Coordinates of C-alpha atoms and ligand atoms in Angstrom, one line a residue:
X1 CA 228.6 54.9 -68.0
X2 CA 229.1 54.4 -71.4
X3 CA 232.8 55.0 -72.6
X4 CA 234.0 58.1 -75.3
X5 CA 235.7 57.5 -78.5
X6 CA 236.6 60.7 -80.6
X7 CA 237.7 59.8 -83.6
X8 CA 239.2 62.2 -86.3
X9 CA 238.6 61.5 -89.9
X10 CA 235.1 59.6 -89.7
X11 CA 233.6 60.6 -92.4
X12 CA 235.3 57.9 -94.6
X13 CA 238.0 54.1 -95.2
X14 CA 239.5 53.3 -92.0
X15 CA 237.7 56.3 -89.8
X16 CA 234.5 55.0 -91.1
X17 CA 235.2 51.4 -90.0
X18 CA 236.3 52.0 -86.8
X19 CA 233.0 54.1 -85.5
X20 CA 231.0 51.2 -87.3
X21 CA 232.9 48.7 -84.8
X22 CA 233.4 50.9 -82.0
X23 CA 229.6 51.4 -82.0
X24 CA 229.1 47.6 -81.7
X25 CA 231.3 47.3 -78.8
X26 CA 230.0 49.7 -76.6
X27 CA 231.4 53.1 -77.1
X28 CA 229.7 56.2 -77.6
X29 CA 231.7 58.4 -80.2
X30 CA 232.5 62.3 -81.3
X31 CA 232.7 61.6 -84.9
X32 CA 234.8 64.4 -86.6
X33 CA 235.2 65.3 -90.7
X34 CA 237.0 68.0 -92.9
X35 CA 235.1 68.2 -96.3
X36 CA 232.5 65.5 -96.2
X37 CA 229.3 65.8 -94.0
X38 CA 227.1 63.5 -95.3
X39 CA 229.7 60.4 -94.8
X40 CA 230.0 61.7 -91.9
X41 CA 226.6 61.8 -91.2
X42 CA 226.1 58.1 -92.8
X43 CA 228.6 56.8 -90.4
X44 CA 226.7 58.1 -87.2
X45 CA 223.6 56.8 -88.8
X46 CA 224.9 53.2 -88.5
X47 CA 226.7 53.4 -85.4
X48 CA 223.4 55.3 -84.3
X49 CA 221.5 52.1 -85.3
X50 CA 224.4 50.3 -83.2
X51 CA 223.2 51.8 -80.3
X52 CA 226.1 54.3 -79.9
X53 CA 225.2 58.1 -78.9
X54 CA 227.2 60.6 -81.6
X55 CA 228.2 63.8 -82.2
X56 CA 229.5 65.1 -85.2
X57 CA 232.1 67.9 -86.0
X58 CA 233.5 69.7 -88.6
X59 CA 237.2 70.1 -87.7
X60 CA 240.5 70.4 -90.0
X61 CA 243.0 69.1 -87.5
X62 CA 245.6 71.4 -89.6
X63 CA 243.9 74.6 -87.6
X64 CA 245.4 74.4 -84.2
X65 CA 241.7 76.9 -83.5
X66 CA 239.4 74.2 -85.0
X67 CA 241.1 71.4 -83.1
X68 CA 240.3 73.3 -79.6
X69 CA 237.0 73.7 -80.4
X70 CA 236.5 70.0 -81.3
X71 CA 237.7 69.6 -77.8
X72 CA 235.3 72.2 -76.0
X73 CA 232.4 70.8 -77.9
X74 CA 233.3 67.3 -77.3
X75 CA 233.6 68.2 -73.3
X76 CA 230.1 69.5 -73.3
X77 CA 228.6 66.9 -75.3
X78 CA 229.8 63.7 -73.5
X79 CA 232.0 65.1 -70.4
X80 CA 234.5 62.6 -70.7
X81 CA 236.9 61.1 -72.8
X82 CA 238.2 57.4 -72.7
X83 CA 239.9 57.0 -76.4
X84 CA 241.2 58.8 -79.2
X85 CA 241.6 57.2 -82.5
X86 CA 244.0 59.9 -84.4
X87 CA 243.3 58.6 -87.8
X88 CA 242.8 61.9 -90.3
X89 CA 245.4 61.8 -93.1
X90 CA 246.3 62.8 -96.3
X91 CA 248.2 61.8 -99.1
X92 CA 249.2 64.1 -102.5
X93 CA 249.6 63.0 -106.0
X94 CA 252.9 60.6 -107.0
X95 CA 255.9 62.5 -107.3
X96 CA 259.4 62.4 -106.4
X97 CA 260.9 64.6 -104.2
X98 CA 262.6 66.7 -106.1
X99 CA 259.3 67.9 -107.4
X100 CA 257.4 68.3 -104.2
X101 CA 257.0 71.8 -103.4
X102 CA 256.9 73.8 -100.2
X103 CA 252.9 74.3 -99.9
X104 CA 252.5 70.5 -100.6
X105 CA 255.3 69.5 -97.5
X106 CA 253.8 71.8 -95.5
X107 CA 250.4 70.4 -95.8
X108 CA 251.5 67.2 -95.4
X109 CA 253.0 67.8 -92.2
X110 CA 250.6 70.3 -90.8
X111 CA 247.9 67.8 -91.5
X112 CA 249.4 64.1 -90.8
X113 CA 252.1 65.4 -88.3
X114 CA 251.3 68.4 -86.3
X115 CA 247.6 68.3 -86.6
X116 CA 248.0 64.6 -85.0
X117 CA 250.2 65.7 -82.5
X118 CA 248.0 68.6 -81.6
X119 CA 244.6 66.2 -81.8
X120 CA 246.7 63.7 -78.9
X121 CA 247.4 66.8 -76.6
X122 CA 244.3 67.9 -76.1
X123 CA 243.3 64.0 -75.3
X124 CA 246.1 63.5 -73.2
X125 CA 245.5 66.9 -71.6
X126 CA 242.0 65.2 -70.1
X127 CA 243.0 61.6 -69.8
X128 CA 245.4 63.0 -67.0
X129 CA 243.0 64.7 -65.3
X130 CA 240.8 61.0 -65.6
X131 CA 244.1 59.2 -64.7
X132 CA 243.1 56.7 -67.5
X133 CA 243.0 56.6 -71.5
X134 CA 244.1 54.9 -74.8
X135 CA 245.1 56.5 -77.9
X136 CA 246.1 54.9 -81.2
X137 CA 247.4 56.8 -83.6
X138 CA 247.0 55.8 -87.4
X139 CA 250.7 55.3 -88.9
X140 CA 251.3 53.1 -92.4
X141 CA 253.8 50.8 -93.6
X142 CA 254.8 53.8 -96.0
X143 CA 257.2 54.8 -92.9
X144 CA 259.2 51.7 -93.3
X145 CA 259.1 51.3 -97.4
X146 CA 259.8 54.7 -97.9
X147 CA 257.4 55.0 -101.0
X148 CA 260.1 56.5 -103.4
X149 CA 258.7 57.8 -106.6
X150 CA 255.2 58.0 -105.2
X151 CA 255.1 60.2 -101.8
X152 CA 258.5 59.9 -99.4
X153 CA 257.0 62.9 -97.9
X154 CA 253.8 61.2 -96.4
X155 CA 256.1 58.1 -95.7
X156 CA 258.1 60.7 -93.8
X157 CA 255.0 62.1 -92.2
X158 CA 254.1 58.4 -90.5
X159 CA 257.6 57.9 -89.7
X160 CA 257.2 61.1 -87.8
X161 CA 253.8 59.3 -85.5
X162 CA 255.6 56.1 -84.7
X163 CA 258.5 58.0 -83.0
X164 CA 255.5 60.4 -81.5
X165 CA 254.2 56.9 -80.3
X166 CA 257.0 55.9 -78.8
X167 CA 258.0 59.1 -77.1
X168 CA 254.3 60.0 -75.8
X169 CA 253.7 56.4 -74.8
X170 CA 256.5 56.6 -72.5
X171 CA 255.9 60.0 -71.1
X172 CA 252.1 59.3 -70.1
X173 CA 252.6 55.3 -69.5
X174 CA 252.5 56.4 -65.5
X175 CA 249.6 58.1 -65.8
X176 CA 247.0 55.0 -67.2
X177 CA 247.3 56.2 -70.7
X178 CA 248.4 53.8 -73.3
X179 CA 249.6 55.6 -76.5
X180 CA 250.0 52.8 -80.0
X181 CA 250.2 53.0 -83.3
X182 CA 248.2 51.1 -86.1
X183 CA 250.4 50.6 -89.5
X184 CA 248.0 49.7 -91.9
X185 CA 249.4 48.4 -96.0
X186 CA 247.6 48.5 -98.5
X187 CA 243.9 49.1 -97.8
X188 CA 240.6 49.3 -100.2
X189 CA 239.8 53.0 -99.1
X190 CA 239.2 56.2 -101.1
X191 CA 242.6 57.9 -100.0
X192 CA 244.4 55.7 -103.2
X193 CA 241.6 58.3 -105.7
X194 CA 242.1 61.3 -103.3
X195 CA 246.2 60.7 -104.5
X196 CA 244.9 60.7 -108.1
X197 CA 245.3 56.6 -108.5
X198 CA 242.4 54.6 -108.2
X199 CA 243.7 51.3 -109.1
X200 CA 246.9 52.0 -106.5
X201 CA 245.8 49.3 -104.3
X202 CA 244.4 46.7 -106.3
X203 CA 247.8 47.0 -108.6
X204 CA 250.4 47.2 -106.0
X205 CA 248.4 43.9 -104.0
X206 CA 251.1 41.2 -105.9
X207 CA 253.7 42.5 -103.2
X208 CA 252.1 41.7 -100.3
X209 CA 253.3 38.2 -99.0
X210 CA 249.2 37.3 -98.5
X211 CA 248.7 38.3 -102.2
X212 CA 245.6 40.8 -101.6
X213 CA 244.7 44.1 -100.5
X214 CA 243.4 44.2 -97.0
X215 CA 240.2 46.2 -95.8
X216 CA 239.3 48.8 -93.6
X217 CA 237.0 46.5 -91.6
X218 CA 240.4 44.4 -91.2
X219 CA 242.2 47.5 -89.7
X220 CA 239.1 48.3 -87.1
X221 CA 239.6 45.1 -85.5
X222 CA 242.7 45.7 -85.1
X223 CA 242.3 49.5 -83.4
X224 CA 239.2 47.8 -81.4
X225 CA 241.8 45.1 -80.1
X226 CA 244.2 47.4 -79.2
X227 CA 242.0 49.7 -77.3
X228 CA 240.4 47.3 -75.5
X229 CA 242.0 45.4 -71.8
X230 CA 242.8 42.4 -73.6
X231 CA 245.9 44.8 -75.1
X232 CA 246.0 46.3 -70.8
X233 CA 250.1 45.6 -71.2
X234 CA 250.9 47.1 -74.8
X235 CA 251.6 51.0 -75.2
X236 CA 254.3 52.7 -77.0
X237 CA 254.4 50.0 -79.7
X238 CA 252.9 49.6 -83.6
X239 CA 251.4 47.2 -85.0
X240 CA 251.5 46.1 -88.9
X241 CA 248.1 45.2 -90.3
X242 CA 250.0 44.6 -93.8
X243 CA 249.1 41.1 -95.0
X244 CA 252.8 40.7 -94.1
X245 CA 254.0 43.7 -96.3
Ligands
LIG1 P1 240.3 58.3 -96.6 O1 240.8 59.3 -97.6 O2 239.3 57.2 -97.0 O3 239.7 59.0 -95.3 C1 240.5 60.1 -94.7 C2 239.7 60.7 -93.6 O4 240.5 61.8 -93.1 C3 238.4 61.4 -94.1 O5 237.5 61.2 -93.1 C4 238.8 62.8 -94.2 O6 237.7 63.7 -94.0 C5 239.8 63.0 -93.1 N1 240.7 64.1 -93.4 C6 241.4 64.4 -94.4 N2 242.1 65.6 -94.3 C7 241.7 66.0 -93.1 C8 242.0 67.2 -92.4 N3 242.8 68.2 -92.9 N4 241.4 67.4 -91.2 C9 240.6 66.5 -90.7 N5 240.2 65.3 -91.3 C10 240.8 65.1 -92.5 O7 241.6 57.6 -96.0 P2 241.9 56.2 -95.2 O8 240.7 55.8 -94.5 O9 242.5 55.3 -96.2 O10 243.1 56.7 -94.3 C11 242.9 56.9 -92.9 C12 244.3 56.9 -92.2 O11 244.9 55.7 -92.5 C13 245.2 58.0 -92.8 O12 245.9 58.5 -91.7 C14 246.1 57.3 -93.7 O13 247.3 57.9 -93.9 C15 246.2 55.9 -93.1 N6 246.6 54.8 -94.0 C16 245.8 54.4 -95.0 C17 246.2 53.4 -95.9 C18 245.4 52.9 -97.0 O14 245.9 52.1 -97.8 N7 244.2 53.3 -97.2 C19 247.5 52.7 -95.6 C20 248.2 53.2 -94.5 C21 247.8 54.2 -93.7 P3 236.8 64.3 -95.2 O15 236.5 63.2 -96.1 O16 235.5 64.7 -94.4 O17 237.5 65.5 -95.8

């Protein structure tokens, strides 16, 4: 039988990637998006071609009623679940903090925080009744820089996941779940134009030790590696994928 990968924000960068790879290596995947079907349905295409069975669905992990129903449709599609990559996120235009108002914290949080959490209960909730799963959750170096001037309130958002890693790792490490967290740098994805900067990545690259922006294929192997039994003694930690950043 033929492992399940749900993975939230598919449709697109580091999402994208991973179903691409995660098709390659075996898994059969629920492939979810917010506002983009047809990269959604581009990504199931290849991993189609992979030889991966997918389903695709809409969900906005920022309603708590979307997010079950991505579950109940998940169950009866594929019956099980073996994996969760937690990877939607946003980020908002530069600003600094004292300009950030309350709908745009909100958001943030309700999206990259509390929709996350929310996404890994529902996992968690059916990994213990399997007595076996893996979860990585998508965090970024922002929650160690900071990112003042350009979005402290998404840095603060991923500094929020890694202590969720930590603390969920530990509370369902008994129970065959492993919970870790993927801090990606500065990756070529469309997030950078989404927060009104194209050129973000490509001009900040100079400050990474490896001098260059790293790619969303680069990040997948990564998650893959993680996920897979040659990680079978990591949990509760995160791992850079920076270029040394
Ligand atoms: P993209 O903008 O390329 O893709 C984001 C994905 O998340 C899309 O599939 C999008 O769906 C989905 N998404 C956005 N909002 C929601 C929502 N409310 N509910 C459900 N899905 C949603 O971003 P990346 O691939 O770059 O980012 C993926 C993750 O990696 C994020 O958590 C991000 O914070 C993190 N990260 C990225 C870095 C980078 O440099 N790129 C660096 C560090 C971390 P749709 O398009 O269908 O709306």
């Amino acid at each position: 039988m033929k492992h399940v990968c749900l993975i939230t924000g598919a449709s697109a960068g580091i999402g994208a990637a991973c179903a691409r790879l995660a098709a390659q290596r075996g898994y059969d995947l629920a492939l979810t998006y917010n506002s983009d079907p047809k990269g959604a349905e581009d990504v199931a295409r290849a991993a189609d071609e992979a030889g991966a069975k997918t389903h695709i669905i809409q969900c906005d992990v920022a309603d708590p009623a979307a997010i079950e129903a991505m579950f109940a449709e998940t169950d009866s599609h594929f019956g099980r679940l073996d994996a969760l990559i937690n990877n939607a996120g946003i980020v908002d235009q530069a600003a600094r903090v004292t300009q950030m108002s309350h709908a745009r914290l909100a958001r943030m949080f309700d999206v990259n925080v509390i929709g996350a959490i929310q996404v890994a209960q529902g996992a968690v909730s059916r990994m213990e009744t399997a007595g076996k799963g893996v979860i990585i959750n998508i965090s970024s170096a922002a929650a160690r820089l900071g990112s003042a001037g350009q979005y402290v309130d998404y840095a603060a958002s991923k500094a929020a996941i890694d202590t969720f890693t930590k603390g969920l790792s530990d509370e369902v490490a008994g129970k065959g779940i492993r919970v870790m967290g993927v801090a990606p740098g500065l990756i070529d994805t469309d997030i950078h134009a989404k927060g009104g900067d194209p050129d973000r990545a490509a001009r900040l690259a100079h400050m990474v030790p490896m001098g260059r922006t790293g790619s969303a294929d680069e990040v997948a192997k990564a998650v893959l590696w993680l996920m897979s039994d040659e990680a079978s003694y990591i949990t509760g930690s995160t791992l850079n994928v920076t270029g040394g950043r």
